Each structure stands twice: as structure tokens, then as C-alpha cells.
PDB file of C-alpha atoms and ligand atoms in Angstrom:
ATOM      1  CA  UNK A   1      50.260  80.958  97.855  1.00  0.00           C
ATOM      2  CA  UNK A   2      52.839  77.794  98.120  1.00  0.00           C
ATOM      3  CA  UNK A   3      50.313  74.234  98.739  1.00  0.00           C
ATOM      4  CA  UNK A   4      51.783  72.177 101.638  1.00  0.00           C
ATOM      5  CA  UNK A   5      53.577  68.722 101.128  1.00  0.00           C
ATOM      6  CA  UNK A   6      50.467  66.896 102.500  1.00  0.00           C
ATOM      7  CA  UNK A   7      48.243  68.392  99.673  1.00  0.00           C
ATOM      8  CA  UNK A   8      50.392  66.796  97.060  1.00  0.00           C
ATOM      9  CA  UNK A   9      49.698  63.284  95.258  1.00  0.00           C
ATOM     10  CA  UNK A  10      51.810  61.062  93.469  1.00  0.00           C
ATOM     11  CA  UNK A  11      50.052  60.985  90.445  1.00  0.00           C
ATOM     12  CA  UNK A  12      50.515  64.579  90.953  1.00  0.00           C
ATOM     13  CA  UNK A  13      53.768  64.859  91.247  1.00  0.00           C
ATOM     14  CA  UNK A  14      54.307  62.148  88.599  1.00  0.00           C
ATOM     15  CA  UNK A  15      52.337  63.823  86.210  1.00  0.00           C
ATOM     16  CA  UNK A  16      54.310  67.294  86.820  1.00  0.00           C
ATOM     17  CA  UNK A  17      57.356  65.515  86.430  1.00  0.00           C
ATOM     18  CA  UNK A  18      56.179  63.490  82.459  1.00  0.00           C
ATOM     19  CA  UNK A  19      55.059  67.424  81.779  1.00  0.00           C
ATOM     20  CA  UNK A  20      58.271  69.143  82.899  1.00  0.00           C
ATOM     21  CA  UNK A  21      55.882  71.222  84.907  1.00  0.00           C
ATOM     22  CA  UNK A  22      58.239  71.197  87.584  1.00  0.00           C
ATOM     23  CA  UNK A  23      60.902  73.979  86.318  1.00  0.00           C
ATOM     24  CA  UNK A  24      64.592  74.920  87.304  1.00  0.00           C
ATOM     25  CA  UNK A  25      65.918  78.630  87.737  1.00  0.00           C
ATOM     26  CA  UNK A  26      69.059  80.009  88.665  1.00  0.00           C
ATOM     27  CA  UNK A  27      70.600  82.506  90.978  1.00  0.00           C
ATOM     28  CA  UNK A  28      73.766  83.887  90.219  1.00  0.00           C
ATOM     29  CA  UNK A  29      76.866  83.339  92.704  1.00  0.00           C
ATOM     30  CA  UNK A  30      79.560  86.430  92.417  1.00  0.00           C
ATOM     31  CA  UNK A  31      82.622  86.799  93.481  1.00  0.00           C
ATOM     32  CA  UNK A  32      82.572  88.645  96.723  1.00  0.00           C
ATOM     33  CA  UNK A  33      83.866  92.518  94.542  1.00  0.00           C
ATOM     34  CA  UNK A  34      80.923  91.814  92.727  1.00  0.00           C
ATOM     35  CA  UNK A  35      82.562  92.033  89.293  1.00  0.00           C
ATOM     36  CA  UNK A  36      81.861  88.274  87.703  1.00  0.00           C
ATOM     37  CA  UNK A  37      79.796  85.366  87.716  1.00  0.00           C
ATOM     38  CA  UNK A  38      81.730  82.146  88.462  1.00  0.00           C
ATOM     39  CA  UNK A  39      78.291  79.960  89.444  1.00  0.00           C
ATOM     40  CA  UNK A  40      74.464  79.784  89.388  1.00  0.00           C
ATOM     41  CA  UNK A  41      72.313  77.894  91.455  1.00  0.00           C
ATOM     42  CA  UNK A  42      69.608  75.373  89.786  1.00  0.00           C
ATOM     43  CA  UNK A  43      66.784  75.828  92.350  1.00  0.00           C
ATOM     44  CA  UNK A  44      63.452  73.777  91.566  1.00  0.00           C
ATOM     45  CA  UNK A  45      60.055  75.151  90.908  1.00  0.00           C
ATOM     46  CA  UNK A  46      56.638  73.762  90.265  1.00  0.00           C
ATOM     47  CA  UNK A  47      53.766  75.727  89.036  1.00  0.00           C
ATOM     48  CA  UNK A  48      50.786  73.715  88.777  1.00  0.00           C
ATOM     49  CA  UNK A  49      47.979  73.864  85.642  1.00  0.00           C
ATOM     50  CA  UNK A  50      45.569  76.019  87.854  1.00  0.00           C
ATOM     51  CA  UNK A  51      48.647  78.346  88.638  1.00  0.00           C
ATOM     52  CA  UNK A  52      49.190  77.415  92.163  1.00  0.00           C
ATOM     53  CA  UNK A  53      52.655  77.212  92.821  1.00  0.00           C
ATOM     54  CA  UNK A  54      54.425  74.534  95.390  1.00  0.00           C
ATOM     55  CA  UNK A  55      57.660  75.876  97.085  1.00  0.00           C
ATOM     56  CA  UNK A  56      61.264  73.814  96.782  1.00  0.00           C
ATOM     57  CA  UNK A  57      60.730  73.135  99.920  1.00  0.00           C
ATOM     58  CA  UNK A  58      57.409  71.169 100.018  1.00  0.00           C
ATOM     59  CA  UNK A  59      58.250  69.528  96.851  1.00  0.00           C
ATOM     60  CA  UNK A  60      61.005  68.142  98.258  1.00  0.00           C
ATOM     61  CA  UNK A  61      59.434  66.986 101.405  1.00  0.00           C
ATOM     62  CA  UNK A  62      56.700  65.529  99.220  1.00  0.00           C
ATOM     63  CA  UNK A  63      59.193  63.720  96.986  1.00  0.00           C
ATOM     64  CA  UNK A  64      61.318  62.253  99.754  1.00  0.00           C
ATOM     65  CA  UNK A  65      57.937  60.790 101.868  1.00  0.00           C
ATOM     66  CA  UNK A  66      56.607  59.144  98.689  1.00  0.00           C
ATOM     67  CA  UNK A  67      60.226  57.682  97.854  1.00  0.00           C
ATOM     68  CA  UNK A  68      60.783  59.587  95.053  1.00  0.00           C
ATOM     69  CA  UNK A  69      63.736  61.908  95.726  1.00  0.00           C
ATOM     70  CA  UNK A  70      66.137  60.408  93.492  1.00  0.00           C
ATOM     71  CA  UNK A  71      63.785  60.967  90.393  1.00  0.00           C
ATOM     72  CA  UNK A  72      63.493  64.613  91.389  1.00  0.00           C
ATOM     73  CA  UNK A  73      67.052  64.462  92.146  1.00  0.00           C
ATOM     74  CA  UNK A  74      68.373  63.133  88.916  1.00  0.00           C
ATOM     75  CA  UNK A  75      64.988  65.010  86.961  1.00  0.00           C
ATOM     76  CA  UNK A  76      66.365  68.598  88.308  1.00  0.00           C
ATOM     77  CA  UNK A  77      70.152  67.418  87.951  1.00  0.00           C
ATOM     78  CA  UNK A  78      69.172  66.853  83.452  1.00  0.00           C
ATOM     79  CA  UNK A  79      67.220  69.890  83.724  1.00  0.00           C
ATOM     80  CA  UNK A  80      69.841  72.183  84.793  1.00  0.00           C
ATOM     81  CA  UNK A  81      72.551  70.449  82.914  1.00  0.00           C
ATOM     82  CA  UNK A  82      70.933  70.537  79.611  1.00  0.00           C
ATOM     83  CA  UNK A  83      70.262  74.445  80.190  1.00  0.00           C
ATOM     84  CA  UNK A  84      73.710  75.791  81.736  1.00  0.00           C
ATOM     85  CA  UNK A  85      75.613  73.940  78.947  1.00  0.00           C
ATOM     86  CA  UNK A  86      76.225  77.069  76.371  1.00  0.00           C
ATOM     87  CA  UNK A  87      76.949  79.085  79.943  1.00  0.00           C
ATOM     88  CA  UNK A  88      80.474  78.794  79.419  1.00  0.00           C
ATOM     89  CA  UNK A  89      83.072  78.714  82.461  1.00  0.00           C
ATOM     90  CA  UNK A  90      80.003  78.843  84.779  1.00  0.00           C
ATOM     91  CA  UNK A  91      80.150  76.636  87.361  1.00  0.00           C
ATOM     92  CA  UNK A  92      76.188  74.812  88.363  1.00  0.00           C
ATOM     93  CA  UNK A  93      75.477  74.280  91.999  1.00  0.00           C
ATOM     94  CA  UNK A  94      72.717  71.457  92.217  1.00  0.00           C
ATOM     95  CA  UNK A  95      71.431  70.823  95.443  1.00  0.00           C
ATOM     96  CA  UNK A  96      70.691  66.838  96.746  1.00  0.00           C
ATOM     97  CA  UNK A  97      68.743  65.573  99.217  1.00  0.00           C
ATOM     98  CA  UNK A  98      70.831  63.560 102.077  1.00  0.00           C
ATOM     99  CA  UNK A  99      68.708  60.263 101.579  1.00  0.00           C
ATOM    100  CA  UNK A 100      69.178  60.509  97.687  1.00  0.00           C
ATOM    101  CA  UNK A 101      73.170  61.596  97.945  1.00  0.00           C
ATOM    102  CA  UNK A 102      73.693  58.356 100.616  1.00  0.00           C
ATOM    103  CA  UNK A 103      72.578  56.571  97.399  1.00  0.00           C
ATOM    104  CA  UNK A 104      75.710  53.361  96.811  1.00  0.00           C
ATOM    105  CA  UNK A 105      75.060  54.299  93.427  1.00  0.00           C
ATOM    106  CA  UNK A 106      74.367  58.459  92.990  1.00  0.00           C
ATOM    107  CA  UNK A 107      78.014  58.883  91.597  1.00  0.00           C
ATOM    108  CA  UNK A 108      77.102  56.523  88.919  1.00  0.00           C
ATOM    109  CA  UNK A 109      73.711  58.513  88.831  1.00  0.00           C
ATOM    110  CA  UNK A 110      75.490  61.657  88.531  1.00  0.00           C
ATOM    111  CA  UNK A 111      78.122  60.406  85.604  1.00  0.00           C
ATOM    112  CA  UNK A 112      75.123  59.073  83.342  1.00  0.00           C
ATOM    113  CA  UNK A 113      73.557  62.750  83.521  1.00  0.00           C
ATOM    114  CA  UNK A 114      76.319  64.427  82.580  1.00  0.00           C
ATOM    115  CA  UNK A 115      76.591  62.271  79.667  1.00  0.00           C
ATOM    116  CA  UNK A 116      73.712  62.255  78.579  1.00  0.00           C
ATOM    117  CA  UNK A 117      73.441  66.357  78.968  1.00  0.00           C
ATOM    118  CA  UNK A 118      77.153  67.043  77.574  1.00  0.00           C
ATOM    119  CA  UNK A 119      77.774  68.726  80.626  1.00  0.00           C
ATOM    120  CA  UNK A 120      81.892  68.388  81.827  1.00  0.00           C
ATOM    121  CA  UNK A 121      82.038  67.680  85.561  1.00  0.00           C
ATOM    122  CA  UNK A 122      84.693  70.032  86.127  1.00  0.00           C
ATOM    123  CA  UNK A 123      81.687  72.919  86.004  1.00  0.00           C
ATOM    124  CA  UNK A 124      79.200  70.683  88.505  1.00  0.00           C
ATOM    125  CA  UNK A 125      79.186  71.309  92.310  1.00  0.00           C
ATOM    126  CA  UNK A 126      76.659  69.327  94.222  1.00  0.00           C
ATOM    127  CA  UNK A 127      75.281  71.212  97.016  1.00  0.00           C
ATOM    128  CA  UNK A 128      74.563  69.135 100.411  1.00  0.00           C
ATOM    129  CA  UNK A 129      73.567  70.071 104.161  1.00  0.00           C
ATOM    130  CA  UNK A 130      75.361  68.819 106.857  1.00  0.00           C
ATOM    131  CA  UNK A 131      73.095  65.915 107.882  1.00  0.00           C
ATOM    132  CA  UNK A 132      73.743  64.416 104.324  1.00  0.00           C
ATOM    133  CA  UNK A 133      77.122  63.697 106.211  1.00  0.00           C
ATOM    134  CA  UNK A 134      76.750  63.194 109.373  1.00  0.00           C
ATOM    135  CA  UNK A 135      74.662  60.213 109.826  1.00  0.00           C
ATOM    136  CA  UNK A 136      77.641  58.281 108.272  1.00  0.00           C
ATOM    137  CA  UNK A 137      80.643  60.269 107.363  1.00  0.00           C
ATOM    138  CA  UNK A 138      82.802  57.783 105.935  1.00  0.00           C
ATOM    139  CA  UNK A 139      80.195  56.687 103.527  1.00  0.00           C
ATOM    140  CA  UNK A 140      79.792  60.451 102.584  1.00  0.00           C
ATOM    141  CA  UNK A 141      83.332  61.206 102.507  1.00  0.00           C
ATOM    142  CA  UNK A 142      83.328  57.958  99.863  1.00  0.00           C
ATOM    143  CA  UNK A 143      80.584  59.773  98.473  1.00  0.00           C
ATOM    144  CA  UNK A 144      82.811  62.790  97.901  1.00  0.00           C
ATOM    145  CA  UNK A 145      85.924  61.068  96.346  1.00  0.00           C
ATOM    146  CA  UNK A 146      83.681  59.548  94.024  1.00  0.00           C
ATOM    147  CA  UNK A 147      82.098  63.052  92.769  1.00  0.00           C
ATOM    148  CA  UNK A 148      86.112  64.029  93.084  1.00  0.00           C
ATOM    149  CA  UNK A 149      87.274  61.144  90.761  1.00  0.00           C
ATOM    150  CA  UNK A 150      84.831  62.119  87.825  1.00  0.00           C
ATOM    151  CA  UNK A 151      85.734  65.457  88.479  1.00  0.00           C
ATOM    152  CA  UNK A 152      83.021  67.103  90.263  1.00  0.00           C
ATOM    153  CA  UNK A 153      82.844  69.502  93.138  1.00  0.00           C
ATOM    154  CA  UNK A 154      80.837  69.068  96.361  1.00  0.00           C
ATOM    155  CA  UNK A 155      80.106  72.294  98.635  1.00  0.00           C
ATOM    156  CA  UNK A 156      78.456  72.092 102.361  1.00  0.00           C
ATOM    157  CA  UNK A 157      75.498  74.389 102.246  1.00  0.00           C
ATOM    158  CA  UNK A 158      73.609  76.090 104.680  1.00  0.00           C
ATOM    159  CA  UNK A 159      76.281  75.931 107.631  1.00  0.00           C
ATOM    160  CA  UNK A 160      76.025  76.723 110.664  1.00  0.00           C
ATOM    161  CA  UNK A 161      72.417  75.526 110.672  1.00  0.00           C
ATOM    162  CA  UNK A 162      72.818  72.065 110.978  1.00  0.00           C
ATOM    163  CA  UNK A 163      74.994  69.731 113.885  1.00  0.00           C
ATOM    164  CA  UNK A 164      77.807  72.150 112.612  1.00  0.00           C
ATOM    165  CA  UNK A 165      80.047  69.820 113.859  1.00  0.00           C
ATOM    166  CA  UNK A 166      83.721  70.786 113.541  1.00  0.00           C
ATOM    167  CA  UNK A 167      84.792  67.550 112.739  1.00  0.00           C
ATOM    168  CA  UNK A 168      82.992  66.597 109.591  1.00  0.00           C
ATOM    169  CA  UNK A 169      84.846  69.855 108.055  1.00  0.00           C
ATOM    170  CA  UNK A 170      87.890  68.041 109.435  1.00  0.00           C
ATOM    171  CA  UNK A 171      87.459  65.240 107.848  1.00  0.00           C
ATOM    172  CA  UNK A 172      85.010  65.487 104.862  1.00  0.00           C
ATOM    173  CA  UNK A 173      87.005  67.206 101.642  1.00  0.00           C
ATOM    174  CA  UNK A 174      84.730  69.627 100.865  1.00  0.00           C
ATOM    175  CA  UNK A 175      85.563  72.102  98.235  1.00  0.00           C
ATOM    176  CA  UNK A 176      83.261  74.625  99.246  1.00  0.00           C
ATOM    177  CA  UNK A 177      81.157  75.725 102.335  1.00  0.00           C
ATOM    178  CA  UNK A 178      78.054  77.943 102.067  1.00  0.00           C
ATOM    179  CA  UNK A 179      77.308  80.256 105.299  1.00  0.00           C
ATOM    180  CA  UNK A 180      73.352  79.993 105.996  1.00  0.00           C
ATOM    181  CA  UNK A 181      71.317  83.156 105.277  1.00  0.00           C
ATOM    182  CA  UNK A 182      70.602  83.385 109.270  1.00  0.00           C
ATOM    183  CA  UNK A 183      74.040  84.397 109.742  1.00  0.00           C
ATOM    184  CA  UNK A 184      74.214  87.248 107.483  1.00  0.00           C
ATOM    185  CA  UNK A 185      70.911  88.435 108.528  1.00  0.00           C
ATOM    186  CA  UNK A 186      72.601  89.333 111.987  1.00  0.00           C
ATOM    187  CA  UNK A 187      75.352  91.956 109.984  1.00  0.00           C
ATOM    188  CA  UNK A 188      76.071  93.890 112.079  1.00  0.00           C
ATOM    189  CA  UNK A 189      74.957  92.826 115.145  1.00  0.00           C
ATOM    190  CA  UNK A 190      78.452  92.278 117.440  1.00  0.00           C
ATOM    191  CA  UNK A 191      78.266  88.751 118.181  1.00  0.00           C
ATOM    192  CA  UNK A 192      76.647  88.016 114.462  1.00  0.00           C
ATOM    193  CA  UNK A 193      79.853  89.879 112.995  1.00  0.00           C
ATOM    194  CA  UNK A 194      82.240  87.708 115.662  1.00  0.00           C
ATOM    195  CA  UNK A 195      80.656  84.660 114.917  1.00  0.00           C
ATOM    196  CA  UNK A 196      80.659  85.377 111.100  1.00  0.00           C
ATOM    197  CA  UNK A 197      84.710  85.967 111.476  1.00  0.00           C
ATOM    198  CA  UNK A 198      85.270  83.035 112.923  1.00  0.00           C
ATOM    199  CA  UNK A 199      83.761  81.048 110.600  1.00  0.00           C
ATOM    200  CA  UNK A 200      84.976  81.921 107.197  1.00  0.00           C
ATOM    201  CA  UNK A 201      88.741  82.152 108.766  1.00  0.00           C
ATOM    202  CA  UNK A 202      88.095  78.152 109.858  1.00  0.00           C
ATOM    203  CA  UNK A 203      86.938  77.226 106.351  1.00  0.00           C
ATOM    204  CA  UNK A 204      89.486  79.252 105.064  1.00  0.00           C
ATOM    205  CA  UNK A 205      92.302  77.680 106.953  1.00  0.00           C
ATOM    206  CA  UNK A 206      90.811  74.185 105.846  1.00  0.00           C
ATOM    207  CA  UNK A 207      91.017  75.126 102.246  1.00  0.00           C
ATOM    208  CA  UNK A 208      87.712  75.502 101.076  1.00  0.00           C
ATOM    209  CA  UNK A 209      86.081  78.237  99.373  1.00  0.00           C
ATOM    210  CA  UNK A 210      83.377  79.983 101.235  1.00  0.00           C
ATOM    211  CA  UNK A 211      80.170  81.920 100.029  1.00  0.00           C
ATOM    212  CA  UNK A 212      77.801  83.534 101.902  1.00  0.00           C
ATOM    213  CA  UNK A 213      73.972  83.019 101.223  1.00  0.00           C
ATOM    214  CA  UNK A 214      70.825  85.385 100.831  1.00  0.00           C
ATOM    215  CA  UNK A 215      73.167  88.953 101.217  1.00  0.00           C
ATOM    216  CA  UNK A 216      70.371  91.344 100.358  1.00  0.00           C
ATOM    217  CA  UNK A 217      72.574  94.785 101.519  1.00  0.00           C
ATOM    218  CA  UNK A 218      74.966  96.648 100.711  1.00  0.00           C
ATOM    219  CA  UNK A 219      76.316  97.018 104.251  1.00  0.00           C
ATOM    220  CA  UNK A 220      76.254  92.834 104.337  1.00  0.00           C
ATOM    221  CA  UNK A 221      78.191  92.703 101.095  1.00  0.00           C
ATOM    222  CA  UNK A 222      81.087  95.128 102.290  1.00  0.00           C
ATOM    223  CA  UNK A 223      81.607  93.437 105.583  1.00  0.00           C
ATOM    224  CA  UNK A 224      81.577  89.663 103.883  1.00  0.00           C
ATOM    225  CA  UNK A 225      83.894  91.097 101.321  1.00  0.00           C
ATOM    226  CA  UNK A 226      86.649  92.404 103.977  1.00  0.00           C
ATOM    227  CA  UNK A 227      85.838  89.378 106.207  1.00  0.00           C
ATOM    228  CA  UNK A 228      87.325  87.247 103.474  1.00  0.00           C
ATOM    229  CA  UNK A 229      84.158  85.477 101.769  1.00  0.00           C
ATOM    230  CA  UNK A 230      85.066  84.694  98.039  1.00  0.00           C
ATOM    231  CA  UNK A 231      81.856  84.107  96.490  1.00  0.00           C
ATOM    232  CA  UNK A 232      78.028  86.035  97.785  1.00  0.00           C
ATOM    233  CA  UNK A 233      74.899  85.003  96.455  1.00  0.00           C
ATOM    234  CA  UNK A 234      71.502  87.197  97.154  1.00  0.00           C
ATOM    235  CA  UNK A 235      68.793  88.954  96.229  1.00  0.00           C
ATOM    236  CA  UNK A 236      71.135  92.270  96.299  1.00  0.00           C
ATOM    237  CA  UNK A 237      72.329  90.928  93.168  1.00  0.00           C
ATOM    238  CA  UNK A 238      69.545  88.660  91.726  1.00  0.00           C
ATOM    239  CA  UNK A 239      67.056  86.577  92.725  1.00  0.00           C
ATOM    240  CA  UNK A 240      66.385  83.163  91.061  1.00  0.00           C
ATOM    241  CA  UNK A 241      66.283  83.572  87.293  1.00  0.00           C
ATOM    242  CA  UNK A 242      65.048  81.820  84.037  1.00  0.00           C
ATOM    243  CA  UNK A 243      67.562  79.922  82.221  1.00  0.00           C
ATOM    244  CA  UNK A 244      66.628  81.965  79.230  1.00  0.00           C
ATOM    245  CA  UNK A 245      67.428  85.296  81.308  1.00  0.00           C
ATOM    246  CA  UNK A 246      71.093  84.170  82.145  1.00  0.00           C
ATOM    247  CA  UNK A 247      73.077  84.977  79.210  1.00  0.00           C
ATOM    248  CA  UNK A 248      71.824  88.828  78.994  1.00  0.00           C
ATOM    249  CA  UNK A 249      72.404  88.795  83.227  1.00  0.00           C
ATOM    250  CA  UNK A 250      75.959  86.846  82.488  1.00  0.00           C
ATOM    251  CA  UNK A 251      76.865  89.712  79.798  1.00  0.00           C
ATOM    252  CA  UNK A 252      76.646  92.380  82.180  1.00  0.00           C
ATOM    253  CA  UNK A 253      79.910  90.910  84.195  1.00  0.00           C
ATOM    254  CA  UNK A 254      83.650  90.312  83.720  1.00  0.00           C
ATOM    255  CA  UNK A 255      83.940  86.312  82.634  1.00  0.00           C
ATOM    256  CA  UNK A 256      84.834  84.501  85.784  1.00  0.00           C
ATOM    257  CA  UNK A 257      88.161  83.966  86.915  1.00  0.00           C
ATOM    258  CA  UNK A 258      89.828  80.719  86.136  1.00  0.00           C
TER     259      UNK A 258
HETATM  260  P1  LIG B 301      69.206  76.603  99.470  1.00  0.00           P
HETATM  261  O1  LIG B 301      69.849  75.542  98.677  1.00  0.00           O
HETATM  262  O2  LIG B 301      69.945  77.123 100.642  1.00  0.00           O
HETATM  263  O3  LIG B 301      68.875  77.769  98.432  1.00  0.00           O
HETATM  264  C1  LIG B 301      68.823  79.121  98.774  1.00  0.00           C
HETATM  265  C2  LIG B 301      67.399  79.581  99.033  1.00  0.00           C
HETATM  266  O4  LIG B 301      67.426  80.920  99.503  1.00  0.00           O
HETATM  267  C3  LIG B 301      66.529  79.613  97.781  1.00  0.00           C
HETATM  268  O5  LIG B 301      65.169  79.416  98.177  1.00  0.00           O
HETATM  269  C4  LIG B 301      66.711  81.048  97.293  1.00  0.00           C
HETATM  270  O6  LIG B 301      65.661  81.485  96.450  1.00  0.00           O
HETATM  271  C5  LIG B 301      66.716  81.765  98.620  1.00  0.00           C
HETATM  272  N1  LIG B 301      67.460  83.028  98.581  1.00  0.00           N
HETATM  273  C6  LIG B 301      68.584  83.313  97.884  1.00  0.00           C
HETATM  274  N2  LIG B 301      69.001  84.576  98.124  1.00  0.00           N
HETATM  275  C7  LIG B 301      68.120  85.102  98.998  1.00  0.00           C
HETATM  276  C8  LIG B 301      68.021  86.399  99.644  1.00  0.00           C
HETATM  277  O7  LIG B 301      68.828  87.295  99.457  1.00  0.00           O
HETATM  278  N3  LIG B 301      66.958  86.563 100.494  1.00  0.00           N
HETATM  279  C9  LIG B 301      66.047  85.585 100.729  1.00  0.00           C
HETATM  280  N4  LIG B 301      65.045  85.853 101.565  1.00  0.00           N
HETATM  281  N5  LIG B 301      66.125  84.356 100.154  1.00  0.00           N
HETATM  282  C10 LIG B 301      67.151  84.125  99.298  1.00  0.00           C
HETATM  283  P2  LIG B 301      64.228  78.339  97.471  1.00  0.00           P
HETATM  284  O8  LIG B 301      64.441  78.369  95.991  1.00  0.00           O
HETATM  285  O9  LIG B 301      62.853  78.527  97.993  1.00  0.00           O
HETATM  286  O10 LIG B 301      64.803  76.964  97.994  1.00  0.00           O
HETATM  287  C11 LIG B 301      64.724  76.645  99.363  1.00  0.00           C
HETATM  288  C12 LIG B 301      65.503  75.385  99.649  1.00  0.00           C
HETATM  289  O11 LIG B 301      64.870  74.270  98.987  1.00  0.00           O
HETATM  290  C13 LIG B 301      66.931  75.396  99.113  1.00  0.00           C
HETATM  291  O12 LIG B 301      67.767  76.111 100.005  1.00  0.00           O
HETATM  292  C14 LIG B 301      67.223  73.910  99.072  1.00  0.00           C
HETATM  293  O13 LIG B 301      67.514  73.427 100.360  1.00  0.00           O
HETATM  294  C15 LIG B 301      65.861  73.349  98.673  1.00  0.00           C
HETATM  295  N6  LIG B 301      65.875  73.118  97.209  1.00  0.00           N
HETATM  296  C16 LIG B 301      65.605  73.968  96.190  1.00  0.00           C
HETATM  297  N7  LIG B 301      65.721  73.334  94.996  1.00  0.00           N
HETATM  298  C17 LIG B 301      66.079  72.051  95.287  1.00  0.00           C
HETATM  299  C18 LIG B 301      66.355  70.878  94.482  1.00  0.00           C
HETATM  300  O14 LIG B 301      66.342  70.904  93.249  1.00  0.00           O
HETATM  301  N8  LIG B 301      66.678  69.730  95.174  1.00  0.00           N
HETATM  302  C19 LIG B 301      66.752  69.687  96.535  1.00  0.00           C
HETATM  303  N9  LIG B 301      67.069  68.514  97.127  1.00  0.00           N
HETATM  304  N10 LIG B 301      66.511  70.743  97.302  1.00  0.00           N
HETATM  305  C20 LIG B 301      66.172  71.914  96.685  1.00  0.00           C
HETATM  306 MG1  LIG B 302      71.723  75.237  98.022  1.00  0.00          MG
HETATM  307 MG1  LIG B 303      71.544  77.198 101.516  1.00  0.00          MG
END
């Protein structure tokens, strides 16, 4: 069972951090026929010593009230780096907190990691929600150029969920959008299937890629597939994974298109 935020200290979550309790998997990303691997997710986790485990989520919310969500930011950003390295032509999706990506200096942040790890920026997509950009969307389209100039890509996730306002895909260069699970879960409901239409034809007009999250049926993946999604991610394919379990699951597929 996950602990709340509230039950976590800081010398808790400090600790867990000096330990490297707090761990990083990965969920593969496909391309929407299902025959390669073009990404993985890094998605945190934190098993304690007594085996109690805290969910992404609380850890999160723990780290951003105790002002810590760039050093679990930048901790989970070396992490992942330093294991997807030898995972060649896979792209790594890293999610960011909005307070930690409004940051004058995460682009900086973001450079020093990838020296440090090796890791080339042309294979790092940083993942943020819509209110990372909304709250001041010519800081985060900054933001973006920034990432852009080192050579990074930046994808919207969970859309849809958010202020899904129309106008920060207008104006925000995105490279990539990420339809929430809640969406899919309505396949194929009429006005889930409408809605879902609509949607990846706007971000496909715009440019960007699109991928649907949490696709957990077949019936999902064949309607996403026609509808025009490129990339699917979901526990019909894998869930979260190991780094050491990634080359045997990479093997398995075609090598991702360039
Ligand atoms: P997210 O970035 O949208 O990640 C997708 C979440 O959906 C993950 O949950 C993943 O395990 C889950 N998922 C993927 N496919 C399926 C599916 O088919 N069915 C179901 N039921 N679930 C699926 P997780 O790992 O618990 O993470 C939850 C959220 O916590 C993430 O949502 C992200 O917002 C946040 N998070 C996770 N790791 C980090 C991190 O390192 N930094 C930050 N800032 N946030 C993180
Ligand atoms: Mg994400
Ligand atoms: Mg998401």
C-alpha cells in the first residue's frame, strides 16, 4: 500500500535520495503498428527499507511542498540518463514538475546532466502538463527554445486533462502531445471516439507527434492506430520496467525508425 505525501519527512526523503532508494523504471512507447520501440518513459519509484512503497505521485507532491522538486527533478533526470545510455536510438521521456521546469535556469540544469551522464540531447524529451505552460506561456515557450537550442525535445502530456486551452498548442512549439489515459478509456464510447478524432487531427495539423497513454486493449490500439496516433504507450504492451529488463524487451522489436 502507497504512504500519503503527509506521512513523508525530509530527512526521509533526503535520506532516500543519498541511498538511491528512490528508483527509475521505464515503459516502453511503440509506434502505433506495434512493431518498434522509438521511446521509454523514466517514471520514479521509491521503496522504502521496511518495503513500503510511496507512489510517483505522492513523492512528487511531497518533494514540491518541502521545496525540493528540482533535486528530484535533476536526481531522476541522472538516473535515467546514466541507464538509457547503451539503449541506442531510444528516445527518454522524463517528466518535470511545472514549478521546477519555470526554473530561469532548468535548461542550464538540463545541459549539465546530460554531460555529466553522456547522454546526446537529440534522444531527451521532457515531458510537461499543461499548467507548466499556462501560468506564463511566453516564459515556457522560452523555456522550450532553450531545450530546442541544445537539442532536446519537449512533449505536452496528459492532454485534455488540464485548461486544454487551444491556444497554448498555438503558440507553444511542442514536438509532441500525449492524449491522457481518460480519453482512451472511453474507446468506444461515440462521443469518446468523436472527441478522440478531433484531437489527434488538431495536433496533427499543428505538426506534432501524438501518442496516446495507458492503451490496455486491443480494440483501443486498432482504433488509435486508424485514427492516426503515431506512438501508444500501455500496459497492453508493458508496464513500467527495470532498466536492466529493457534490452531483452528492446530485442524483441524492429529498431526504431529514424
Ligand atoms: P504520467 O507521466 O502520465 O505517466 C503515466 C502513468 O500512467 C504512470 O503512472 C504509468 O505507470 C501509468 N500507466 C501507463 N500505462 C498504463 C495503463 O495502460 N494503465 C494504467 N492504469 N496505467 C498506466 P505512475 O508511474 O504511477 O506515475 C503517475 C504520474 O506521476 C505520472 O503520470 C507523472 O505525472 C508523475 N511522475 C512519475 N514519475 C515522475 C518524475 O520522475 N517526475 C515528475 N515530476 N513526475 C513524475
Ligand atoms: Mg509522463
Ligand atoms: Mg501522462
Amino acid at each position: 500500500m502507497a504512504a500519503a505525501a503527509s506521512l513523508i519527512s525530509r530527512p526521509d526523503f533526503l535520506q532516500a535520495i543519498d541511498r538511491r532508494d528512490l528508483s527509475v523504471v521505464f515503459q516502453p512507447q511503440l509506434t502505433a503498428d506495434g512493431q518498434s520501440v522509438p521511446s521509454v518513459e523514466a517514471l520514479l519509484r521509491w521503496r522504502r527499507p521496511d518495503g513500503s512503497f510511496i507512489g510517483a505521485e505522492n513523492a512528487v507532491a511531497f518533494a514540491q511542498s518541502a521545496g525540493l522538486i528540482d533535486v528530484l527533478g535533476l536526481y531522476v533526470l541522472e538516473q535515467a540518463c546514466s541507464a538509457a545510455r547503451e539503449w541506442s536510438g531510444v528516445t527518454l521521456a522524463v517528466n518535470i514538475s511545472p514549478t521546477h521546469f519555470a526554473k530561469p535556469n532548468f535548461a542550464e540544469d538540463v545541459a549539465r546532466v546530460l554531460d555529466v551522464t553522456w547522454f546526446p540531447a537529440n534522444r531527451l524529451e521532457i515531458e510537461i502538463i499543461e499548467s507548466a505552460a499556462f501560468e506564463n506561456p511566453e516564459h515556457a515557450s522560452r523555456q522550450i527554445e532553450k531545450l530546442h537550442a541544445i537539442g532536446a525535445r519537449v512533449a505536452m502530456d496528459d492532454f485534455g486533462t488540464g485548461y486544454s486551452s487551444l491556444s497554448l498548442l498555438q503558440r507553444l512549439p511542442f514536438d509532441k502531445v500525449k492524449i491522457d489515459k481518460s480519453f482512451i478509456d472511453g474507446i468506444p464510447a461515440t462521443r469518446s471516439v468523436a472527441i478522440l478524432h478531433a484531437m489527434i487531427a488538431l495536433v496533427r495539423a499543428l505538426g506534432m507527434k501524438v501518442t496516446a497513454e495507458g492503451v490496455e486493449t486491443v480494440e483501443q490500439q486498432r482504433f488509435l492506430k486508424a485514427a492516426g496516433c503515431h506512438y501508444l504507450q500501455g500496459y497492453l504492451y508493458a508496464r513500467p520496467l527495470p532498466a536492466d529488463s529493457i534490452p531483452a524487451f528492446l530485442a524483441k522489436y524492429q529498431p526504431a525508425p529514424r
